[in-house]
Amino acid sequence: MKTMNRRSAIALGVTAAAVTPLFALAASAKTKKYGPNEGKEIAPGVRVVEVGTGNADIPAYKSIAIADVVFQPGAHAPQTVMDNDMVCTITAGAFTIKKADKEFKLKEGDMYTCAKGKTDEATNTSKVVGIHRIAILIPA
């Protein structure tokens, strides 16, 4: 593990402070039920529903957009290159996430990140509708 310098520690602290309010939004998604046609379909059985936006206090970002990606049971979002840095929270279901260099499993309450320019692929492995709550960090 690399040693964390002061600049990295400050950046991590600022990011954590900015993302903290998103936990309240993530909790509210657990009770949200989406209709079969809400949002925009991005793959068979996968729809994106825009939740809202807000200003960011992180110097590298001007705003944060929140979206729910709703996966029907067994639905798959094919490999996609990320346009922005993102923080993702699984608010319902269970998923297998594939990145260029690794694959991992997540369940409700787990979080992960996506970096701009990197690839990501997700499959809902549960028997329920799965939801990714995504905080999309919009550059300044």
Coordinates of N, CA and C in Angstrom, one line a residue:
M1 N 0.8 -1.2 0.0 CA 0.0 0.0 0.0 C 0.9 1.2 0.0
K2 N 0.5 2.2 -0.8 CA 1.3 3.5 -0.9 C 1.0 4.3 0.3
T3 N 2.0 5.1 0.7 CA 1.8 6.1 1.8 C 0.9 7.2 1.3
M4 N 0.0 7.7 2.1 CA -0.9 8.8 1.8 C -0.2 10.1 2.2
N5 N 0.0 11.0 1.2 CA 0.6 12.3 1.5 C -0.5 13.3 2.0
R6 N -0.1 14.4 2.4 CA -1.1 15.4 3.0 C -2.1 15.8 2.0
R7 N -1.7 16.1 0.7 CA -2.6 16.5 -0.3 C -3.7 15.4 -0.6
S8 N -3.2 14.2 -0.6 CA -4.2 13.1 -0.8 C -5.2 13.0 0.3
A9 N -4.7 13.1 1.5 CA -5.5 13.1 2.7 C -6.6 14.2 2.7
I10 N -6.2 15.4 2.3 CA -7.1 16.5 2.2 C -8.1 16.3 1.1
A11 N -7.7 15.8 0.0 CA -8.6 15.5 -1.1 C -9.6 14.4 -0.7
L12 N -9.2 13.4 0.0 CA -10.1 12.4 0.5 C -11.1 12.9 1.5
G13 N -10.6 13.8 2.4 CA -11.5 14.4 3.4 C -12.6 15.2 2.7
V14 N -12.2 16.1 1.7 CA -13.1 16.9 1.1 C -14.1 16.1 0.3
T15 N -13.7 15.1 -0.4 CA -14.6 14.2 -1.1 C -15.6 13.5 -0.2
A16 N -15.1 13.0 0.9 CA -16.0 12.4 1.9 C -17.0 13.3 2.4
A17 N -16.6 14.6 2.7 CA -17.6 15.6 3.2 C -18.6 15.9 2.1
A18 N -18.2 16.0 0.9 CA -19.1 16.3 -0.2 C -20.1 15.2 -0.5
V19 N -19.7 14.0 -0.3 CA -20.5 12.8 -0.7 C -21.4 12.4 0.5
T20 N -21.1 12.8 1.7 CA -21.9 12.4 2.9 C -23.4 12.7 2.7
P21 N -23.8 13.9 2.2 CA -25.3 14.1 2.0 C -25.9 13.1 1.0
L22 N -25.1 12.4 0.2 CA -25.6 11.5 -0.8 C -26.1 10.2 0.0
F23 N -25.6 9.9 1.2 CA -26.1 8.8 1.9 C -27.6 8.9 2.2
A24 N -28.0 10.1 2.5 CA -29.5 10.3 2.7 C -30.3 10.0 1.5
L25 N -29.8 10.4 0.3 CA -30.4 10.1 -0.9 C -30.4 8.6 -1.2
A26 N -29.3 8.0 -0.9 CA -29.2 6.5 -1.1 C -30.2 5.8 -0.3
A27 N -30.4 6.2 1.0 CA -31.4 5.5 1.9 C -32.8 5.7 1.3
S28 N -33.1 6.8 0.7 CA -34.5 7.0 0.2 C -34.8 6.2 -1.0
A29 N -33.7 5.7 -1.7 CA -33.9 4.9 -2.9 C -34.4 3.5 -2.5
K30 N -34.2 3.1 -1.3 CA -34.6 1.7 -0.9 C -36.1 1.6 -1.0
T31 N -36.8 2.6 -0.7 CA -38.3 2.6 -0.7 C -38.9 3.0 -2.0
K32 N -38.1 3.6 -2.9 CA -38.6 4.0 -4.2 C -38.9 2.9 -5.1
K33 N -40.1 2.9 -5.7 CA -40.5 1.9 -6.7 C -40.6 2.6 -8.0
Y34 N -40.0 2.1 -9.0 CA -40.0 2.7 -10.3 C -40.9 1.8 -11.2
G35 N -41.7 2.5 -12.0 CA -42.5 1.8 -13.0 C -41.7 1.3 -14.1
P36 N -42.2 0.3 -14.9 CA -41.4 -0.3 -16.0 C -41.0 0.6 -17.1
N37 N -41.6 1.8 -17.2 CA -41.2 2.7 -18.3 C -40.6 4.0 -17.8
E38 N -40.3 4.1 -16.5 CA -39.7 5.3 -16.0 C -38.2 5.4 -16.5
G39 N -37.8 6.6 -16.7 CA -36.4 6.9 -17.1 C -36.2 6.5 -18.6
K40 N -34.9 6.4 -18.9 CA -34.5 6.1 -20.3 C -33.8 4.7 -20.3
E41 N -34.3 3.9 -21.2 CA -33.7 2.5 -21.4 C -32.3 2.7 -22.0
I42 N -31.3 2.0 -21.4 CA -29.9 2.1 -21.9 C -29.5 0.7 -22.3
A43 N -30.2 -0.3 -21.9 CA -29.9 -1.7 -22.3 C -31.2 -2.5 -22.0
P44 N -31.4 -3.7 -22.6 CA -32.7 -4.4 -22.2 C -32.8 -4.7 -20.7
G45 N -33.9 -4.2 -20.2 CA -34.1 -4.3 -18.7 C -33.3 -3.4 -17.8
V46 N -32.7 -2.4 -18.4 CA -31.9 -1.4 -17.6 C -32.3 0.0 -18.0
R47 N -32.7 0.8 -17.0 CA -33.2 2.1 -17.2 C -32.5 3.1 -16.3
V48 N -32.3 4.3 -16.8 CA -31.7 5.4 -16.0 C -32.7 6.4 -15.6
V49 N -32.9 6.7 -14.3 CA -33.9 7.6 -13.8 C -33.1 8.8 -13.2
E50 N -33.2 10.0 -13.7 CA -32.5 11.1 -13.1 C -33.2 11.5 -11.8
V51 N -32.4 11.7 -10.7 CA -33.0 12.0 -9.4 C -32.8 13.5 -9.1
G52 N -31.7 14.0 -9.4 CA -31.5 15.5 -9.1 C -30.0 15.9 -9.2
T53 N -29.8 17.2 -9.1 CA -28.4 17.7 -9.2 C -28.2 18.7 -8.0
G54 N -26.9 18.9 -7.8 CA -26.5 19.9 -6.7 C -25.2 20.4 -7.0
N55 N -24.8 21.5 -6.4 CA -23.5 22.1 -6.5 C -22.5 21.3 -5.7
A56 N -21.2 21.3 -6.2 CA -20.2 20.6 -5.5 C -19.2 21.6 -4.8
D57 N -18.8 21.3 -3.6 CA -17.8 22.1 -2.9 C -16.3 21.5 -3.2
I58 N -16.2 20.5 -4.0 CA -14.9 20.0 -4.3 C -14.4 20.8 -5.5
P59 N -13.2 21.4 -5.3 CA -12.6 22.3 -6.4 C -12.6 21.7 -7.8
A60 N -12.4 20.4 -7.9 CA -12.3 19.8 -9.3 C -13.7 19.6 -9.9
Y61 N -14.7 19.8 -9.2 CA -16.1 19.5 -9.7 C -17.0 20.7 -9.5
K62 N -17.8 21.0 -10.5 CA -18.8 22.1 -10.3 C -20.1 21.6 -9.8
S63 N -20.5 20.4 -10.1 CA -21.8 19.9 -9.6 C -21.8 18.4 -9.5
I64 N -22.8 17.9 -8.9 CA -23.0 16.4 -8.7 C -24.4 16.1 -9.2
A65 N -24.5 15.1 -10.1 CA -25.8 14.7 -10.6 C -26.1 13.3 -10.0
I66 N -27.3 13.1 -9.5 CA -27.7 11.8 -8.9 C -28.6 11.1 -9.9
A67 N -28.4 9.8 -10.2 CA -29.2 9.0 -11.0 C -29.4 7.6 -10.4
D68 N -30.5 7.0 -10.6 CA -30.7 5.6 -10.3 C -30.7 4.8 -11.6
V69 N -29.9 3.8 -11.6 CA -29.9 2.9 -12.7 C -30.7 1.6 -12.2
V70 N -31.8 1.4 -12.8 CA -32.7 0.3 -12.4 C -32.6 -0.9 -13.3
F71 N -32.2 -2.0 -12.7 CA -32.0 -3.3 -13.4 C -33.1 -4.3 -13.1
Q72 N -33.7 -4.8 -14.1 CA -34.6 -5.9 -13.8 C -33.8 -7.1 -13.4
P73 N -34.4 -8.1 -12.8 CA -33.7 -9.3 -12.4 C -33.0 -9.9 -13.6
G74 N -31.7 -10.2 -13.4 CA -30.9 -10.8 -14.5 C -30.4 -9.8 -15.6
A75 N -30.8 -8.6 -15.5 CA -30.5 -7.6 -16.6 C -29.0 -7.3 -16.5
H76 N -28.4 -6.9 -17.7 CA -27.0 -6.7 -17.8 C -26.8 -5.4 -18.5
A77 N -25.9 -4.5 -18.0 CA -25.5 -3.3 -18.6 C -24.1 -3.6 -19.2
P78 N -24.0 -3.6 -20.6 CA -22.7 -4.0 -21.2 C -21.6 -3.0 -20.8
Q79 N -20.4 -3.4 -21.2 CA -19.2 -2.6 -20.9 C -19.4 -1.2 -21.5
T80 N -19.1 -0.2 -20.6 CA -19.2 1.2 -21.0 C -18.0 2.0 -20.5
V81 N -17.6 2.9 -21.3 CA -16.5 3.8 -20.8 C -17.2 5.0 -20.0
M82 N -16.7 5.2 -18.8 CA -17.2 6.3 -18.0 C -16.9 7.7 -18.5
D83 N -17.9 8.5 -18.6 CA -17.7 9.9 -19.0 C -17.2 10.8 -17.9
N84 N -17.5 10.4 -16.6 CA -17.1 11.2 -15.5 C -16.7 10.2 -14.3
D85 N -16.1 10.8 -13.3 CA -15.9 10.1 -12.1 C -17.2 9.9 -11.4
M86 N -17.4 8.7 -10.7 CA -18.7 8.4 -10.1 C -18.5 7.7 -8.8
V87 N -19.5 7.8 -7.9 CA -19.6 7.0 -6.7 C -20.9 6.3 -6.8
C88 N -20.9 5.0 -6.7 CA -22.1 4.2 -6.8 C -22.4 3.5 -5.5
T89 N -23.7 3.4 -5.2 CA -24.2 2.7 -4.1 C -25.3 1.7 -4.5
I90 N -25.2 0.5 -4.1 CA -26.2 -0.5 -4.4 C -27.3 -0.3 -3.4
T91 N -28.5 0.1 -3.8 CA -29.6 0.4 -2.9 C -30.6 -0.7 -2.9
A92 N -30.5 -1.6 -3.9 CA -31.4 -2.8 -3.9 C -30.8 -3.9 -4.8
G93 N -30.9 -5.1 -4.5 CA -30.4 -6.2 -5.3 C -29.0 -6.6 -5.0
A94 N -28.5 -7.4 -5.9 CA -27.1 -7.9 -5.8 C -26.5 -7.9 -7.2
F95 N -25.2 -7.5 -7.3 CA -24.6 -7.3 -8.6 C -23.2 -7.9 -8.8
T96 N -22.9 -8.3 -10.0 CA -21.5 -8.6 -10.3 C -21.0 -7.4 -11.2
I97 N -19.9 -6.8 -10.8 CA -19.3 -5.7 -11.5 C -18.0 -6.2 -12.1
K98 N -17.9 -5.8 -13.4 CA -16.6 -6.2 -14.1 C -16.0 -4.9 -14.5
K99 N -14.7 -4.8 -14.2 CA -13.8 -3.7 -14.7 C -12.7 -4.3 -15.5
A100 N -11.9 -3.5 -16.1 CA -10.9 -4.0 -17.0 C -9.9 -5.0 -16.3
D101 N -9.7 -4.7 -15.0 CA -8.7 -5.5 -14.3 C -9.2 -6.3 -13.1
K102 N -10.5 -6.3 -12.9 CA -11.1 -7.1 -11.8 C -12.6 -7.3 -11.9
E103 N -13.1 -8.3 -11.2 CA -14.5 -8.5 -11.1 C -14.9 -8.7 -9.6
F104 N -16.0 -8.2 -9.2 CA -16.4 -8.3 -7.8 C -17.9 -8.4 -7.7
K105 N -18.4 -8.8 -6.5 CA -19.8 -8.9 -6.2 C -20.2 -7.9 -5.1
L106 N -21.3 -7.3 -5.3 CA -21.8 -6.3 -4.4 C -23.3 -6.6 -4.0
K107 N -23.6 -6.2 -2.8 CA -25.0 -6.4 -2.3 C -25.5 -5.1 -1.8
E108 N -26.8 -5.0 -1.4 CA -27.4 -3.8 -1.0 C -26.6 -3.2 0.2
G109 N -26.3 -1.9 0.0 CA -25.5 -1.1 1.0 C -24.1 -1.0 0.6
D110 N -23.6 -1.8 -0.3 CA -22.2 -1.7 -0.8 C -22.0 -0.5 -1.7
M111 N -20.7 0.0 -1.7 CA -20.4 1.1 -2.6 C -19.2 0.8 -3.4
Y112 N -19.0 1.5 -4.5 CA -17.8 1.4 -5.3 C -17.7 2.6 -6.2
T113 N -16.5 2.8 -6.8 CA -16.3 4.0 -7.6 C -15.9 3.6 -9.0
C114 N -16.2 4.6 -9.9 CA -15.8 4.5 -11.3 C -15.0 5.7 -11.7
A115 N -13.9 5.5 -12.4 CA -13.1 6.6 -12.8 C -13.3 7.0 -14.3
K116 N -13.3 8.3 -14.6 CA -13.5 8.8 -15.9 C -12.5 8.1 -16.9
G117 N -13.0 7.6 -18.0 CA -12.1 6.9 -19.0 C -12.0 5.5 -18.8
K118 N -12.4 4.9 -17.6 CA -12.3 3.5 -17.3 C -13.6 2.8 -17.7
T119 N -13.6 1.5 -17.9 CA -14.8 0.7 -18.2 C -15.4 0.1 -17.0
D120 N -16.7 -0.2 -17.2 CA -17.5 -0.8 -16.1 C -18.6 -1.6 -16.8
E121 N -19.0 -2.7 -16.2 CA -20.0 -3.5 -16.7 C -20.7 -4.1 -15.5
A122 N -22.1 -4.2 -15.5 CA -22.8 -4.6 -14.3 C -23.9 -5.6 -14.7
T123 N -24.1 -6.6 -13.8 CA -25.2 -7.6 -14.0 C -26.0 -7.7 -12.7
N124 N -27.3 -7.6 -12.7 CA -28.1 -7.9 -11.6 C -28.2 -9.4 -11.4
T125 N -27.6 -9.9 -10.3 CA -27.6 -11.3 -10.1 C -28.7 -11.8 -9.1
S126 N -29.5 -10.8 -8.7 CA -30.6 -11.1 -7.7 C -31.9 -11.4 -8.4
K127 N -32.9 -11.9 -7.7 CA -34.2 -12.2 -8.2 C -35.2 -11.0 -8.0
V128 N -34.6 -9.8 -7.6 CA -35.4 -8.6 -7.4 C -34.9 -7.5 -8.3
V129 N -35.7 -6.5 -8.4 CA -35.2 -5.3 -9.2 C -34.0 -4.7 -8.4
G130 N -32.9 -4.5 -9.1 CA -31.8 -3.9 -8.5 C -31.6 -2.4 -8.9
I131 N -31.0 -1.7 -7.9 CA -30.8 -0.2 -8.2 C -29.4 0.2 -7.8
H132 N -28.8 0.9 -8.7 CA -27.5 1.5 -8.5 C -27.9 3.0 -8.3
R133 N -27.6 3.6 -7.2 CA -27.7 5.1 -7.0 C -26.3 5.6 -7.3
I134 N -26.2 6.5 -8.3 CA -24.9 7.0 -8.8 C -24.8 8.5 -8.6
A135 N -23.7 8.9 -8.0 CA -23.4 10.3 -7.9 C -22.3 10.5 -9.0
I136 N -22.7 11.3 -10.0 CA -21.9 11.6 -11.1 C -21.2 13.0 -10.8
L137 N -19.9 13.0 -10.8 CA -19.2 14.2 -10.4 C -18.9 14.9 -11.7
I138 N -19.5 16.1 -11.9 CA -19.3 16.9 -13.1 C -18.1 17.9 -12.9
P139 N -17.1 17.8 -13.8 CA -15.9 18.6 -13.7 C -16.2 20.1 -13.8
A140 N -15.4 20.9 -13.1 CA -15.5 22.3 -13.1 C -15.0 22.9 -14.5

